[in-house]
Amino acid sequence: MDALQSFIDGPIDFEGQRLADKLNFNIITIGGILTVILGFLSQSILVSLYVSLGSLVAALLLIVPAWGKFNQHPVKWLEPRGLENVGEIRVDMSSVPTQSSSGGCCGSC
């Protein structure tokens, strides 16, 4: 099960996402056009259904797995910087006004 999960959820770069989007759009569009044409010529709703489902399955098989062509331009991420120069954060609470005992919002009410 882990091998299937890693095959489906593999790495994909930004160019690969663009390619997958274009491929998906083209497959679904061509499948829709073929569905209308073949369904009209055969006068069968069943043919339309099969062609439509076939184009959907073709799109799923070509796009959902993370094929190698979707990761041909991997992103080179920057190395994380060290945290040794980060100082502590201190809050001086002496300058924060406190609520008075009279119940007002700022003590002068």
Coordinates of N, CA, C and O in Angstrom, one line a residue:
M1 N 0.8 -1.2 0.0 CA 0.0 0.0 0.0 C 0.9 1.3 0.0 O 0.5 2.3 -0.6
D2 N 2.0 1.2 0.7 CA 2.9 2.4 0.7 C 3.5 2.7 -0.6 O 3.7 3.8 -1.0
A3 N 3.8 1.6 -1.4 CA 4.4 1.8 -2.7 C 3.4 2.5 -3.6 O 3.7 3.4 -4.4
L4 N 2.1 2.1 -3.5 CA 1.1 2.8 -4.3 C 0.9 4.2 -3.9 O 0.8 5.1 -4.8
Q5 N 0.9 4.5 -2.6 CA 0.8 5.8 -2.1 C 1.9 6.7 -2.6 O 1.7 7.9 -3.0
S6 N 3.1 6.2 -2.5 CA 4.3 7.0 -3.0 C 4.3 7.2 -4.5 O 4.8 8.2 -5.0
F7 N 3.7 6.3 -5.2 CA 3.6 6.4 -6.7 C 2.6 7.5 -7.0 O 2.8 8.3 -7.9
I8 N 1.5 7.6 -6.3 CA 0.5 8.6 -6.6 C 0.9 9.9 -6.1 O 0.7 10.9 -6.8
D9 N 1.4 10.0 -4.9 CA 1.8 11.3 -4.3 C 3.2 11.7 -4.5 O 3.8 12.4 -3.7
G10 N 3.8 11.3 -5.6 CA 5.2 11.6 -5.8 C 5.4 13.1 -6.0 O 4.5 13.9 -6.1
P11 N 6.7 13.5 -6.2 CA 7.0 14.9 -6.4 C 6.6 15.4 -7.7 O 6.6 14.7 -8.7
I12 N 6.1 16.6 -7.8 CA 5.7 17.3 -9.0 C 6.1 18.8 -8.9 O 5.9 19.4 -7.8
D13 N 6.8 19.3 -9.9 CA 7.2 20.7 -9.9 C 6.2 21.6 -10.5 O 5.1 21.2 -10.9
F14 N 6.5 22.9 -10.5 CA 5.5 23.9 -11.0 C 5.3 23.7 -12.5 O 4.1 23.9 -13.0
E15 N 6.3 23.4 -13.3 CA 6.1 23.2 -14.7 C 5.3 21.9 -14.9 O 4.5 21.9 -15.9
G16 N 5.5 20.9 -14.1 CA 4.7 19.7 -14.2 C 3.3 19.9 -13.9 O 2.4 19.3 -14.5
Q17 N 3.0 20.8 -13.0 CA 1.6 21.2 -12.7 C 0.9 21.9 -13.9 O -0.2 21.6 -14.2
R18 N 1.7 22.7 -14.5 CA 1.2 23.4 -15.7 C 0.9 22.4 -16.8 O -0.1 22.5 -17.5
L19 N 1.8 21.5 -17.0 CA 1.7 20.4 -18.0 C 0.5 19.6 -17.7 O -0.3 19.2 -18.6
A20 N 0.3 19.2 -16.5 CA -0.8 18.3 -16.1 C -2.1 19.1 -16.3 O -3.1 18.5 -16.7
D21 N -2.2 20.3 -16.0 CA -3.4 21.1 -16.2 C -3.8 21.2 -17.7 O -4.9 21.0 -18.0
K22 N -2.8 21.5 -18.5 CA -3.0 21.6 -20.0 C -3.5 20.2 -20.5 O -4.4 20.1 -21.3
L23 N -2.8 19.2 -20.1 CA -3.1 17.8 -20.5 C -4.6 17.4 -20.1 O -5.3 16.9 -20.9
N24 N -4.9 17.7 -18.9 CA -6.3 17.5 -18.4 C -7.3 18.2 -19.2 O -8.3 17.7 -19.6
F25 N -7.1 19.5 -19.4 CA -8.0 20.3 -20.2 C -8.2 19.8 -21.6 O -9.3 19.7 -22.1
N26 N -7.1 19.4 -22.2 CA -7.2 18.9 -23.6 C -7.9 17.6 -23.7 O -8.7 17.3 -24.6
I27 N -7.6 16.7 -22.8 CA -8.2 15.3 -22.8 C -9.7 15.5 -22.6 O -10.5 14.9 -23.3
I28 N -10.1 16.2 -21.6 CA -11.5 16.4 -21.3 C -12.3 17.1 -22.4 O -13.4 16.7 -22.8
T29 N -11.6 18.1 -23.0 CA -12.3 18.9 -24.1 C -12.4 18.0 -25.3 O -13.5 17.9 -25.9
I30 N -11.4 17.3 -25.7 CA -11.5 16.4 -26.9 C -12.5 15.2 -26.6 O -13.3 14.9 -27.5
G31 N -12.5 14.7 -25.4 CA -13.4 13.7 -25.0 C -14.9 14.2 -25.1 O -15.8 13.5 -25.5
G32 N -15.1 15.4 -24.6 CA -16.4 16.0 -24.7 C -16.9 16.2 -26.2 O -18.1 15.9 -26.5
I33 N -16.0 16.6 -27.0 CA -16.3 16.8 -28.4 C -16.6 15.5 -29.1 O -17.6 15.3 -29.8
L34 N -15.8 14.5 -28.8 CA -16.0 13.1 -29.3 C -17.3 12.5 -28.8 O -18.0 11.8 -29.5
T35 N -17.6 12.8 -27.5 CA -18.9 12.3 -26.9 C -20.1 12.8 -27.7 O -21.0 12.1 -28.0
V36 N -20.1 14.1 -28.0 CA -21.2 14.7 -28.7 C -21.3 14.2 -30.1 O -22.4 13.8 -30.6
I37 N -20.2 14.1 -30.8 CA -20.2 13.7 -32.2 C -20.6 12.2 -32.3 O -21.5 11.9 -33.1
L38 N -20.0 11.4 -31.6 CA -20.3 9.9 -31.7 C -21.7 9.6 -31.1 O -22.3 8.7 -31.7
G39 N -22.1 10.3 -30.1 CA -23.4 10.1 -29.6 C -24.5 10.5 -30.6 O -25.5 9.9 -30.8
F40 N -24.2 11.6 -31.3 CA -25.2 12.1 -32.3 C -25.2 11.2 -33.5 O -26.3 10.9 -34.0
L41 N -24.0 10.7 -34.0 CA -24.0 9.9 -35.1 C -24.6 8.5 -34.8 O -25.3 7.9 -35.7
S42 N -24.4 8.0 -33.6 CA -25.0 6.7 -33.3 C -26.4 6.7 -32.8 O -27.0 5.7 -32.7
Q43 N -26.8 7.9 -32.4 CA -28.1 8.1 -31.8 C -28.3 7.2 -30.5 O -29.4 6.7 -30.3
S44 N -27.2 7.1 -29.8 CA -27.3 6.3 -28.6 C -26.6 7.0 -27.4 O -25.5 7.5 -27.5
I45 N -27.4 7.1 -26.3 CA -26.9 7.7 -25.1 C -25.9 6.8 -24.5 O -25.0 7.3 -23.8
L46 N -26.0 5.5 -24.7 CA -25.0 4.6 -24.1 C -23.6 4.8 -24.7 O -22.6 4.8 -24.0
V47 N -23.5 5.1 -26.0 CA -22.2 5.4 -26.6 C -21.7 6.7 -26.1 O -20.5 6.8 -25.8
S48 N -22.5 7.6 -25.9 CA -22.1 8.9 -25.3 C -21.5 8.7 -23.9 O -20.5 9.3 -23.5
L49 N -22.2 7.9 -23.1 CA -21.7 7.6 -21.8 C -20.4 6.9 -21.8 O -19.5 7.3 -21.0
Y50 N -20.2 5.9 -22.6 CA -19.0 5.1 -22.7 C -17.8 6.0 -23.1 O -16.7 5.9 -22.6
V51 N -18.0 6.8 -24.1 CA -17.0 7.7 -24.6 C -16.6 8.7 -23.6 O -15.4 9.0 -23.3
S52 N -17.6 9.3 -22.9 CA -17.3 10.2 -21.8 C -16.6 9.6 -20.7 O -15.6 10.2 -20.1
L53 N -17.0 8.4 -20.2 CA -16.3 7.7 -19.1 C -14.9 7.3 -19.6 O -13.9 7.3 -18.8
G54 N -14.7 6.9 -20.9 CA -13.4 6.6 -21.4 C -12.4 7.7 -21.3 O -11.3 7.6 -21.0
S55 N -12.9 8.9 -21.7 CA -12.0 10.1 -21.6 C -11.7 10.4 -20.2 O -10.6 10.9 -19.9
L56 N -12.6 10.2 -19.3 CA -12.3 10.5 -17.9 C -11.3 9.5 -17.3 O -10.3 9.9 -16.7
V57 N -11.4 8.3 -17.7 CA -10.4 7.3 -17.2 C -9.1 7.5 -17.8 O -8.0 7.4 -17.2
A58 N -9.0 7.9 -19.1 CA -7.8 8.2 -19.8 C -7.1 9.4 -19.1 O -5.9 9.4 -18.8
A59 N -7.9 10.4 -18.7 CA -7.3 11.6 -18.0 C -6.8 11.2 -16.7 O -5.7 11.6 -16.2
L60 N -7.5 10.4 -15.9 CA -7.1 9.9 -14.6 C -5.8 9.1 -14.7 O -4.9 9.3 -13.9
L61 N -5.7 8.2 -15.7 CA -4.5 7.4 -15.8 C -3.3 8.2 -16.3 O -2.1 7.8 -15.9
L62 N -3.5 9.2 -17.0 CA -2.3 10.0 -17.5 C -1.9 11.1 -16.6 O -0.8 11.6 -16.6
I63 N -2.8 11.6 -15.7 CA -2.5 12.7 -14.9 C -2.3 12.4 -13.4 O -1.4 13.0 -12.7
V64 N -3.1 11.6 -12.8 CA -3.1 11.4 -11.3 C -1.8 10.8 -10.9 O -1.2 11.3 -9.9
P65 N -1.2 9.7 -11.5 CA 0.1 9.3 -10.9 C 1.2 10.3 -11.2 O 1.1 11.0 -12.2
A66 N 2.1 10.4 -10.3 CA 3.2 11.4 -10.5 C 4.3 10.8 -11.4 O 5.3 10.3 -11.0
W67 N 4.0 10.9 -12.7 CA 5.0 10.4 -13.7 C 6.2 11.3 -13.7 O 6.2 12.4 -13.3
G68 N 7.3 10.7 -14.2 CA 8.6 11.4 -14.1 C 8.6 12.7 -15.0 O 9.3 13.6 -14.7
K69 N 7.8 12.8 -16.0 CA 7.7 14.0 -16.8 C 7.1 15.2 -16.1 O 7.3 16.3 -16.5
F70 N 6.5 14.9 -14.9 CA 5.9 16.0 -14.2 C 6.9 16.6 -13.2 O 6.6 17.5 -12.4
N71 N 8.2 16.1 -13.1 CA 9.2 16.6 -12.2 C 10.5 16.7 -12.9 O 11.6 16.4 -12.4
Q72 N 10.5 17.3 -14.1 CA 11.7 17.5 -14.9 C 12.4 18.8 -14.5 O 13.6 19.0 -14.9
H73 N 11.7 19.7 -13.8 CA 12.3 21.0 -13.4 C 12.2 21.2 -11.9 O 11.4 22.0 -11.5
P74 N 12.8 20.4 -11.1 CA 12.7 20.5 -9.7 C 13.1 21.8 -9.1 O 14.1 22.4 -9.7
V75 N 12.5 22.3 -8.1 CA 12.8 23.5 -7.5 C 14.0 23.4 -6.5 O 14.0 22.4 -5.7
K76 N 14.9 24.2 -6.7 CA 16.1 24.2 -5.8 C 15.8 25.1 -4.6 O 15.8 26.4 -4.7
W77 N 15.5 24.5 -3.4 CA 15.1 25.3 -2.3 C 16.4 25.8 -1.6 O 17.4 25.2 -1.6
L78 N 16.2 27.0 -0.9 CA 17.4 27.5 -0.1 C 17.6 26.7 1.1 O 16.6 26.1 1.7
E79 N 18.8 26.6 1.5 CA 19.1 25.9 2.8 C 18.6 26.7 4.0 O 18.7 28.0 3.9
P80 N 18.1 26.1 5.0 CA 17.7 26.9 6.2 C 18.8 27.6 6.9 O 19.9 27.0 7.0
R81 N 18.6 28.8 7.3 CA 19.6 29.5 8.0 C 19.6 29.0 9.5 O 18.6 28.6 10.0
G82 N 20.7 29.2 10.1 CA 20.9 28.8 11.5 C 20.1 29.8 12.4 O 19.9 30.9 12.1
L83 N 19.7 29.3 13.5 CA 18.9 30.1 14.4 C 19.7 30.6 15.6 O 19.2 31.0 16.6
E84 N 21.1 30.6 15.5 CA 21.9 31.0 16.6 C 21.9 32.5 16.8 O 22.2 33.0 17.9
N85 N 21.5 33.3 15.9 CA 21.5 34.8 16.0 C 20.1 35.3 16.5 O 20.0 36.5 16.5
V86 N 19.2 34.5 16.7 CA 17.9 34.9 17.1 C 17.9 35.2 18.6 O 18.2 34.3 19.4
G87 N 17.5 36.4 19.0 CA 17.5 36.7 20.4 C 16.1 36.4 21.1 O 15.2 36.0 20.4
E88 N 16.1 36.6 22.4 CA 14.8 36.3 23.1 C 13.9 37.5 22.9 O 14.4 38.7 22.8
I89 N 12.6 37.3 23.0 CA 11.6 38.4 22.9 C 11.2 38.6 24.3 O 10.7 37.7 25.0
R90 N 11.3 39.9 24.8 CA 10.9 40.3 26.1 C 9.8 41.4 26.0 O 9.9 42.3 25.2
V91 N 8.8 41.3 26.8 CA 7.7 42.2 26.9 C 7.8 43.0 28.2 O 7.8 42.3 29.2
D92 N 7.8 44.3 28.1 CA 7.8 45.1 29.3 C 6.3 45.4 29.6 O 5.7 46.2 29.0
M93 N 5.8 44.8 30.7 CA 4.4 45.0 31.0 C 4.2 46.2 31.9 O 3.0 46.5 32.2
S94 N 5.2 46.9 32.3 CA 5.0 48.1 33.2 C 4.4 49.2 32.4 O 3.7 50.1 33.1
S95 N 4.5 49.3 31.1 CA 3.8 50.4 30.4 C 2.4 50.1 29.9 O 1.8 51.0 29.3
V96 N 1.9 48.9 30.2 CA 0.6 48.5 29.8 C -0.4 49.0 30.8 O -0.2 48.7 32.0
P97 N -1.4 49.8 30.4 CA -2.4 50.3 31.4 C -3.2 49.1 31.9 O -3.6 48.2 31.2
T98 N -3.5 49.2 33.2 CA -4.3 48.2 33.9 C -5.7 48.8 34.1 O -5.9 50.0 34.1
Q99 N -6.7 47.9 34.2 CA -8.1 48.3 34.4 C -8.3 48.7 35.8 O -7.8 48.0 36.8
S100 N -9.0 49.8 36.0 CA -9.1 50.3 37.4 C -10.2 49.6 38.1 O -11.0 48.8 37.5
S101 N -10.3 49.7 39.4 CA -11.3 49.0 40.2 C -12.7 49.6 40.0 O -13.7 49.0 40.5
S102 N -12.8 50.8 39.4 CA -14.1 51.4 39.2 C -14.9 50.7 38.1 O -16.1 51.0 38.0
G103 N -14.3 49.9 37.3 CA -15.0 49.2 36.3 C -15.0 49.9 35.0 O -15.6 49.4 34.0
G104 N -14.4 51.0 34.9 CA -14.3 51.7 33.6 C -13.3 51.1 32.7 O -12.6 50.2 33.0
C105 N -13.3 51.6 31.5 CA -12.5 50.9 30.4 C -11.0 51.4 30.6 O -10.1 50.6 30.3
C106 N -10.8 52.6 31.0 CA -9.4 53.1 31.0 C -9.0 53.8 32.3 O -8.0 54.5 32.4
G107 N -9.9 53.7 33.3 CA -9.6 54.3 34.6 C -10.0 55.8 34.7 O -10.2 56.3 35.8
S108 N -10.3 56.4 33.6 CA -10.8 57.8 33.7 C -12.3 57.9 33.5 O -12.8 59.0 33.5
C109 N -12.9 56.8 33.3 CA -14.4 56.8 33.0 C -15.1 56.7 34.3 O -14.8 56.1 35.3

